[in-house]
Every structure is written in structure tokens, then in C-alpha cells.
Coordinates of N, CA and C in Angstrom, one line a residue:
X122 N 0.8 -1.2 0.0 CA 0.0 0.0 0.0 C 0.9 1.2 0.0
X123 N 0.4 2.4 -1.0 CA 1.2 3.4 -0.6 C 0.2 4.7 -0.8
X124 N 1.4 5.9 0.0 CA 0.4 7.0 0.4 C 1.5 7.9 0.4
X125 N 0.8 9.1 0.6 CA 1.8 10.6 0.7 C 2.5 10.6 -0.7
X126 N 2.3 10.4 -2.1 CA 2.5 10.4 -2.8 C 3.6 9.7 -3.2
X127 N 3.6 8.7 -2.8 CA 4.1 7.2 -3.3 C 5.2 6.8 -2.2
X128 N 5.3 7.2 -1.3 CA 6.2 6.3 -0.1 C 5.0 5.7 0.4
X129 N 5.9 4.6 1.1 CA 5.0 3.3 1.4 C 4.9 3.2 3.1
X130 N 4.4 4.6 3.4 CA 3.9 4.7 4.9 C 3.1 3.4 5.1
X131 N 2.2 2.5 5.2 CA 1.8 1.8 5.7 C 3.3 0.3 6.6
X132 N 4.0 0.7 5.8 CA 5.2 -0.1 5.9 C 6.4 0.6 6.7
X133 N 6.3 1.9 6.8 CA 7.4 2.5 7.7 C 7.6 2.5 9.2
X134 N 8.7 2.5 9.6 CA 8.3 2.3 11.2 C 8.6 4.0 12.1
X135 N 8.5 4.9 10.8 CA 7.9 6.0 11.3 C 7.0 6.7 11.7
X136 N 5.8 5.9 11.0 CA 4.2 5.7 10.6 C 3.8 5.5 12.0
X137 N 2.1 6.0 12.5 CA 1.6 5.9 13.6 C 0.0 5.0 12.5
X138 N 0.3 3.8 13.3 CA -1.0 3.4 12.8 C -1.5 3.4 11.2
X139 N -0.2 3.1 10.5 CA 0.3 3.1 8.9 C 0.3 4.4 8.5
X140 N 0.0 5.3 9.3 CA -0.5 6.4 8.7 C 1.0 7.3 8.5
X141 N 1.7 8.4 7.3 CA 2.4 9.2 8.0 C 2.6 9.9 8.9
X142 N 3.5 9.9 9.7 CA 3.4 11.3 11.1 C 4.7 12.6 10.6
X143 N 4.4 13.5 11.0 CA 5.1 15.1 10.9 C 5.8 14.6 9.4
X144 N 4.8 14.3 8.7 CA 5.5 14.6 6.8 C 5.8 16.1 6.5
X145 N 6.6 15.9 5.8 CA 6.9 17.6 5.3 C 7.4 16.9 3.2
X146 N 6.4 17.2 2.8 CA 6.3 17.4 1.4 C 7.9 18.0 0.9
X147 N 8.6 17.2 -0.2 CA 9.6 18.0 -0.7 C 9.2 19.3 -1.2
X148 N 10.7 20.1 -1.4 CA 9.7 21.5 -1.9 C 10.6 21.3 -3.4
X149 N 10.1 21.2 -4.3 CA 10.3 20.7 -5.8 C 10.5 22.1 -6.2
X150 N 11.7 22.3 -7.1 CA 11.9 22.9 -8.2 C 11.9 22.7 -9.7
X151 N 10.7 23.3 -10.4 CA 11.2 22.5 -12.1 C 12.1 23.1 -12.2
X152 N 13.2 23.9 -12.1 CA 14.1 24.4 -13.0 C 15.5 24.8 -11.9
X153 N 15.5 23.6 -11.2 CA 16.2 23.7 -9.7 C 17.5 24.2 -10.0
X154 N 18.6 24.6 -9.5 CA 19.8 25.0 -9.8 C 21.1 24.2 -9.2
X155 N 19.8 23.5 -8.0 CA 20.9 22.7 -7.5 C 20.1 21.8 -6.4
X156 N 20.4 20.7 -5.9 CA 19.4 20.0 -4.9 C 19.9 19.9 -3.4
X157 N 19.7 20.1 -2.4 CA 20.2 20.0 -1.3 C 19.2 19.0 -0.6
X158 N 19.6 17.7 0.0 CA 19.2 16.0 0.8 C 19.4 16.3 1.8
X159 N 18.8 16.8 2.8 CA 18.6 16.7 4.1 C 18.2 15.6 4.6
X160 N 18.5 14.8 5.8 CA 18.6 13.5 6.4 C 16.9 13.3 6.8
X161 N 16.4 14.2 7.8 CA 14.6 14.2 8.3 C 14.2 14.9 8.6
X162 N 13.4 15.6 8.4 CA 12.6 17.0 8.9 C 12.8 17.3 10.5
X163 N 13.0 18.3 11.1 CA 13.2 18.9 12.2 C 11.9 19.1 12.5
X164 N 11.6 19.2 14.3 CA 10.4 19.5 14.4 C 9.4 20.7 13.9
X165 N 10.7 21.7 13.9 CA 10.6 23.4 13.1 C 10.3 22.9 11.7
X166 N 10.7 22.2 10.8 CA 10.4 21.7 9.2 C 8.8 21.3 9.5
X167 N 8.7 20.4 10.3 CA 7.3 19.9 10.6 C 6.4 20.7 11.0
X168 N 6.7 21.6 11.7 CA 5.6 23.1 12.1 C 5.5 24.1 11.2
X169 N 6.4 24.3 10.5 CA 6.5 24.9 9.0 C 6.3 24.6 7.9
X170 N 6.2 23.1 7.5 CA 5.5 22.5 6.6 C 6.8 23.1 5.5
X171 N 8.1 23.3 6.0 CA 9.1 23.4 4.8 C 10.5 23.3 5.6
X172 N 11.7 23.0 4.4 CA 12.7 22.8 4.8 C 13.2 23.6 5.7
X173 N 14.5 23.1 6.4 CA 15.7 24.2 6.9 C 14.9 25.3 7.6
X174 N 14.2 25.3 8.7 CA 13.5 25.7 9.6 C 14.0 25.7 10.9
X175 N 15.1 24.6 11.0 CA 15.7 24.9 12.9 C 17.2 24.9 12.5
X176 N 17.5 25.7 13.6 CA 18.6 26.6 13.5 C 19.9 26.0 12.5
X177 N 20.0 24.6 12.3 CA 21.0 24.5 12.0 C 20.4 24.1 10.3
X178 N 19.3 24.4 9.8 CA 19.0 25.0 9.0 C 19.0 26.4 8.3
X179 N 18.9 26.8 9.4 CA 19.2 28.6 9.2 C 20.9 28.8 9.0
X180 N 21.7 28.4 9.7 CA 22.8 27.8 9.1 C 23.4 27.6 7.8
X181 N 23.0 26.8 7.5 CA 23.4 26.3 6.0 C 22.5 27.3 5.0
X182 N 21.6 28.0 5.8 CA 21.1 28.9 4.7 C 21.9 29.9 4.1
X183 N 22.3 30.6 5.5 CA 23.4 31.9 5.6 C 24.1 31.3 4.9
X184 N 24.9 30.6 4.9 CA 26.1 29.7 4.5 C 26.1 30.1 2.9
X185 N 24.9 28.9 2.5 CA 24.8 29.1 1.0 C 24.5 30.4 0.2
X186 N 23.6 31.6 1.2 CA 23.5 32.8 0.7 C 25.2 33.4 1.0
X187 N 26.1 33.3 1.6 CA 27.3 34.0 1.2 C 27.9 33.3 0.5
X188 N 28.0 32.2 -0.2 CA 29.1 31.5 -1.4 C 27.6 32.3 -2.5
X189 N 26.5 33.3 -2.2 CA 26.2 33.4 -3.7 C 25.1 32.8 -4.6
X190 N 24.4 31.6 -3.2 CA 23.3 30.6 -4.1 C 22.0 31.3 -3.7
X191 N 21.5 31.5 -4.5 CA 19.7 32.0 -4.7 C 18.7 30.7 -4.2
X192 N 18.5 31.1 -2.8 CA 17.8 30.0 -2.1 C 17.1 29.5 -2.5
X193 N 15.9 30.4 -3.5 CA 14.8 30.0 -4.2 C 14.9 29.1 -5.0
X194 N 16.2 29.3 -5.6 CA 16.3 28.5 -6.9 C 17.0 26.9 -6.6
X195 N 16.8 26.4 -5.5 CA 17.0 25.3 -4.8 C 16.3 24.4 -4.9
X196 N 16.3 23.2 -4.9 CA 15.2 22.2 -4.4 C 16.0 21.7 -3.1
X197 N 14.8 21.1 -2.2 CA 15.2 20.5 -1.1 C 14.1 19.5 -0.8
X198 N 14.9 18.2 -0.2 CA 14.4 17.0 -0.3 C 14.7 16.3 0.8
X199 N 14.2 16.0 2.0 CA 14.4 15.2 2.9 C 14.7 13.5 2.7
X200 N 15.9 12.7 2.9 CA 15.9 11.5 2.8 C 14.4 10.8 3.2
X201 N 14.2 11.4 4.4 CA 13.1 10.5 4.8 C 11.9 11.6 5.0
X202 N 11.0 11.2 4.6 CA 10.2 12.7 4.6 C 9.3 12.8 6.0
X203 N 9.2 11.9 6.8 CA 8.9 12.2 8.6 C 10.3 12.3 9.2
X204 N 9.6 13.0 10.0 CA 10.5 12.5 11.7 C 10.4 12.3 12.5
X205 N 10.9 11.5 13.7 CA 10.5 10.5 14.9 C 10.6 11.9 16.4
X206 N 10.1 11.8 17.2 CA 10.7 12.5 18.1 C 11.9 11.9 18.6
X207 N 12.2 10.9 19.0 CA 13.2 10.2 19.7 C 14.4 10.1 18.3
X208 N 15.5 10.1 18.7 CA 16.8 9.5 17.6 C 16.7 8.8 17.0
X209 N 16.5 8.2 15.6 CA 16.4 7.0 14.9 C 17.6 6.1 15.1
X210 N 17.1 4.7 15.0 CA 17.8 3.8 15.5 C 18.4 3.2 13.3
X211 N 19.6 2.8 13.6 CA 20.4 2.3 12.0 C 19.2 1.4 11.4
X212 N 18.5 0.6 12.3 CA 17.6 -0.5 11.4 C 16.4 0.5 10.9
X213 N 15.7 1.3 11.6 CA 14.8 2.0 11.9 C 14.8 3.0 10.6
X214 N 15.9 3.6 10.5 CA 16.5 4.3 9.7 C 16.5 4.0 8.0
X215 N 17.1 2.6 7.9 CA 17.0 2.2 6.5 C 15.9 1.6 6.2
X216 N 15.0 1.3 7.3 CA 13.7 0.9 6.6 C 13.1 1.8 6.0
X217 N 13.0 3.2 6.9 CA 11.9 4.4 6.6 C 12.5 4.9 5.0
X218 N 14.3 4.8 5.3 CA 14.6 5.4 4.0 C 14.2 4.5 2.5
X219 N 13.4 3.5 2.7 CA 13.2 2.1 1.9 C 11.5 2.5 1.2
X220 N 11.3 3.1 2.6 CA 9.6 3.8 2.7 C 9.8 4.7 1.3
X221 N 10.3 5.4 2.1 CA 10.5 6.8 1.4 C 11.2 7.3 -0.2
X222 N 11.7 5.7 -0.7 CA 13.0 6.2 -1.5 C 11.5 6.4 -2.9
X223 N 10.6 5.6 -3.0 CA 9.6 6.1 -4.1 C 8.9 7.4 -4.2
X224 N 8.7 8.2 -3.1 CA 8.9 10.0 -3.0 C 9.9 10.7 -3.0
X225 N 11.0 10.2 -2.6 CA 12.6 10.7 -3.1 C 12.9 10.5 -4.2
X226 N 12.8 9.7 -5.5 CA 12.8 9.6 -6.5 C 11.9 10.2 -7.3
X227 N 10.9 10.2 -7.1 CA 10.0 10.6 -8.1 C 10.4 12.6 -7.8
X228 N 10.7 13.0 -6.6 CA 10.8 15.0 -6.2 C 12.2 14.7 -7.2
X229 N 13.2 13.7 -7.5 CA 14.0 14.3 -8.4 C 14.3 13.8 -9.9
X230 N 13.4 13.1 -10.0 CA 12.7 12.4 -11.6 C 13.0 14.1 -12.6
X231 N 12.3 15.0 -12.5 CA 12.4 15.8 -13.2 C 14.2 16.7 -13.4
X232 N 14.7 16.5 -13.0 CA 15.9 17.2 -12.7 C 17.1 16.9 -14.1
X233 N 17.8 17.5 -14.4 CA 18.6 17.1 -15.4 C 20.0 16.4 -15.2
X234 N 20.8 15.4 -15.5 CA 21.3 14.6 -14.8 C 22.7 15.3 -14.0
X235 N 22.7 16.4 -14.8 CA 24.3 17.0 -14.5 C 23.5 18.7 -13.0
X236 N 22.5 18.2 -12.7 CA 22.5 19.2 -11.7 C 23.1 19.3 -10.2
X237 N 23.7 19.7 -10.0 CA 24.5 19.9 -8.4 C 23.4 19.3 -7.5
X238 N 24.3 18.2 -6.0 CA 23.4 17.8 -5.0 C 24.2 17.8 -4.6
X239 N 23.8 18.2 -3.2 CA 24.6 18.2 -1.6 C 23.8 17.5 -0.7
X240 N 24.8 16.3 -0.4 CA 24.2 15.3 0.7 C 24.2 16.0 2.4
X241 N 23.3 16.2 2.9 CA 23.9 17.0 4.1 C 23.3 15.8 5.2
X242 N 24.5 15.1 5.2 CA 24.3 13.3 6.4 C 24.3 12.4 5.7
X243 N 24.9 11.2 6.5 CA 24.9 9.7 6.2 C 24.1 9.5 5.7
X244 N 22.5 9.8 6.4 CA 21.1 8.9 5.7 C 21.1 9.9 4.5
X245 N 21.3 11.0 3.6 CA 21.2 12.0 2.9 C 22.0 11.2 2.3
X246 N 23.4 10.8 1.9 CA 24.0 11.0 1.2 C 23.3 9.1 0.8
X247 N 23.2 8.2 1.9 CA 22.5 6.8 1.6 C 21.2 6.7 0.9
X248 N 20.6 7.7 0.6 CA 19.3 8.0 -0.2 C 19.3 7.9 -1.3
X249 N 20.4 9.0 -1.6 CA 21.1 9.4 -3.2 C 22.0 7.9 -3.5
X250 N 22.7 7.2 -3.1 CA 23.6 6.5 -3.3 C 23.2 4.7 -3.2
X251 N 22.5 4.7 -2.2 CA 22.0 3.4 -2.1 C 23.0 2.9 -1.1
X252 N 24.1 3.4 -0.8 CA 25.1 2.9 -0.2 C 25.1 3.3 1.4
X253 N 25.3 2.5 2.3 CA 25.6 3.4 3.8 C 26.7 3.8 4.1
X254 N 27.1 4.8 4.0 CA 28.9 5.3 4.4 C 28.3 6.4 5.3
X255 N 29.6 6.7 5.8 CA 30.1 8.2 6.7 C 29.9 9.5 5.8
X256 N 29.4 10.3 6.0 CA 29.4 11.3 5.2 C 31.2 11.8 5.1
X257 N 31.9 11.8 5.9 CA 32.9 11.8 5.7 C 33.9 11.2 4.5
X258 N 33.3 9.9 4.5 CA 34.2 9.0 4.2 C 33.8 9.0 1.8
X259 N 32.9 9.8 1.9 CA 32.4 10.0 0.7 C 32.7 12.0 0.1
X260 N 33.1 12.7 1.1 CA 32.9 14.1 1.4 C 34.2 14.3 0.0
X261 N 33.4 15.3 -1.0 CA 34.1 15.6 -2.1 C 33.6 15.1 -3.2
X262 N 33.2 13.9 -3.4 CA 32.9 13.0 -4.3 C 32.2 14.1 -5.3
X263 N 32.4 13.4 -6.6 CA 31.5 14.2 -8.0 C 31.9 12.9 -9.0
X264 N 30.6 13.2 -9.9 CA 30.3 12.3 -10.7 C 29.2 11.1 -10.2
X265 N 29.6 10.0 -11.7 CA 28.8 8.8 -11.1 C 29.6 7.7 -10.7
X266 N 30.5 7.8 -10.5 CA 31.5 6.8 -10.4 C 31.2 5.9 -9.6
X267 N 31.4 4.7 -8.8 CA 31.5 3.8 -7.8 C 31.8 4.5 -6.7
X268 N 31.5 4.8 -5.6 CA 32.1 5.3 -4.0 C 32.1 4.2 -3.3
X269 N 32.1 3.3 -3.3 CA 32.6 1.4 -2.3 C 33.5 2.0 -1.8

């Protein structure tokens, strides 16, 4: 069964009673400039119904507004598009991102293959990649190459 526009909440162990809890909808760009993967919505993303809403979202805003990038012209996509109140646990984690990867794919189906993404976290960069690494241990990477 699926729901919230094609993640498989009935199946996620973020889900209350199959249902989604604190979804926050990608915010889709057709003509994005660049994509930024955030790991799960903050409780601020979830009260705001949009990305980069608690502080260390405001963060990386400033950030990207002084290297020069036009916030607007961004797409932003949460790996997992709920969030738990409590810490997600590694199993817990790659299930929901299992949920979720048919809404993660489809917010960047439209996109052109050579557009800039920035993984911001493990589960972020495991979204895009299929792979679980350290965000470290991948930090720099470009292209499509193999990262094993």
C-alpha cells in the first residue's frame, strides 16, 4: 500500500497506525539550480511545513546565501520525509529510507542529470547513493562513479 505520494507509509516504522506522522512534502523545483538531501525533517520543518526551519538549517542557509546561491532557486528533499521524536535507531532508519525512496525519487525524476546535490548526512548521502557510508568518508565526491 502506498500513500503521501508514493512512499510506502503503511510499511514504515515512522508511521503511527500506517498512517504518516510530521510529513513535510519535498519543496520541488522544475528548474532547480541545484538539490540539497537533508537527512529528516526537524520538528521546526514539521511546524512549518518546509525545509531548513531549525537553527542549523538557518545555518546552512546563511552559509549558501554567502558562497552566492539563490535560495529559491533550490530544491530541497528530505531523505526521509517524517520525523521520529526520539533518535532513529540504524535499522529503523534504513527501513523508513526504503519507505520513502519512491517519494525521493519521483521530487527528483524531473531534474537534469548534471545538476549539483549536496548530501547533508549519512542517511542524505544513503538516499542518493544506495550505499551506507560516513558522510565523511564519501565528502568531495562528484560524478557517477562507484564510491565502495
Amino acid at each position: 500500500m502506498t500513500s503521501k505520494a508514493g512512499a510506502k507509509c503503511a510499511e514504515c516504522p515512522f508511521a503511527v497506525k500506517g498512517k504518516a506522522k510530521n510529513f513535510v512534502m519535498p519543496r520541488v523545483q522544475v528548474a532547480a539550480r541545484g538539490v540539497v538531501v537533508l537527512e529528516a525533517p526537524s520538528k521546526e520543518d514539521v511546524d512549518q511545513q518546509a525545509p531548513l526551519e531549525d537553527r542549523a538549517g538557518g545555518e546552512l542557509k546563511q552559509v549558501m546565501l554567502e558562497a552566492g546561491l539563490q535560495l529559491d532557486a533550490m530544491q530541497y528533499v528530505h531523505a526521509t520525509a517524517c520525523s521520529r521524536k526520539q533518535p532513529e535507531a540504524d535499522p529503523e532508519m534504513r527501513k523508513a529510507l526504503e519507505c520513502c525512496q519512491p517519494l525521493f525519487a519521483a521530487s527528483l525524476a524531473h531534474l537534469e542529470k548534471s545538476t549539483p546535490v549536496l548530501a547533508v548526512g549519512k542517511w542524505a548521502a544513503a538516499q542518493l547513493t544506495g550505499k551506507e557510508k560516513a558522510i565523511g568518508s564519501i565528502r568531495g565526491f562528484y560524478g557517477e562513479e562507484d564510491i565502495t
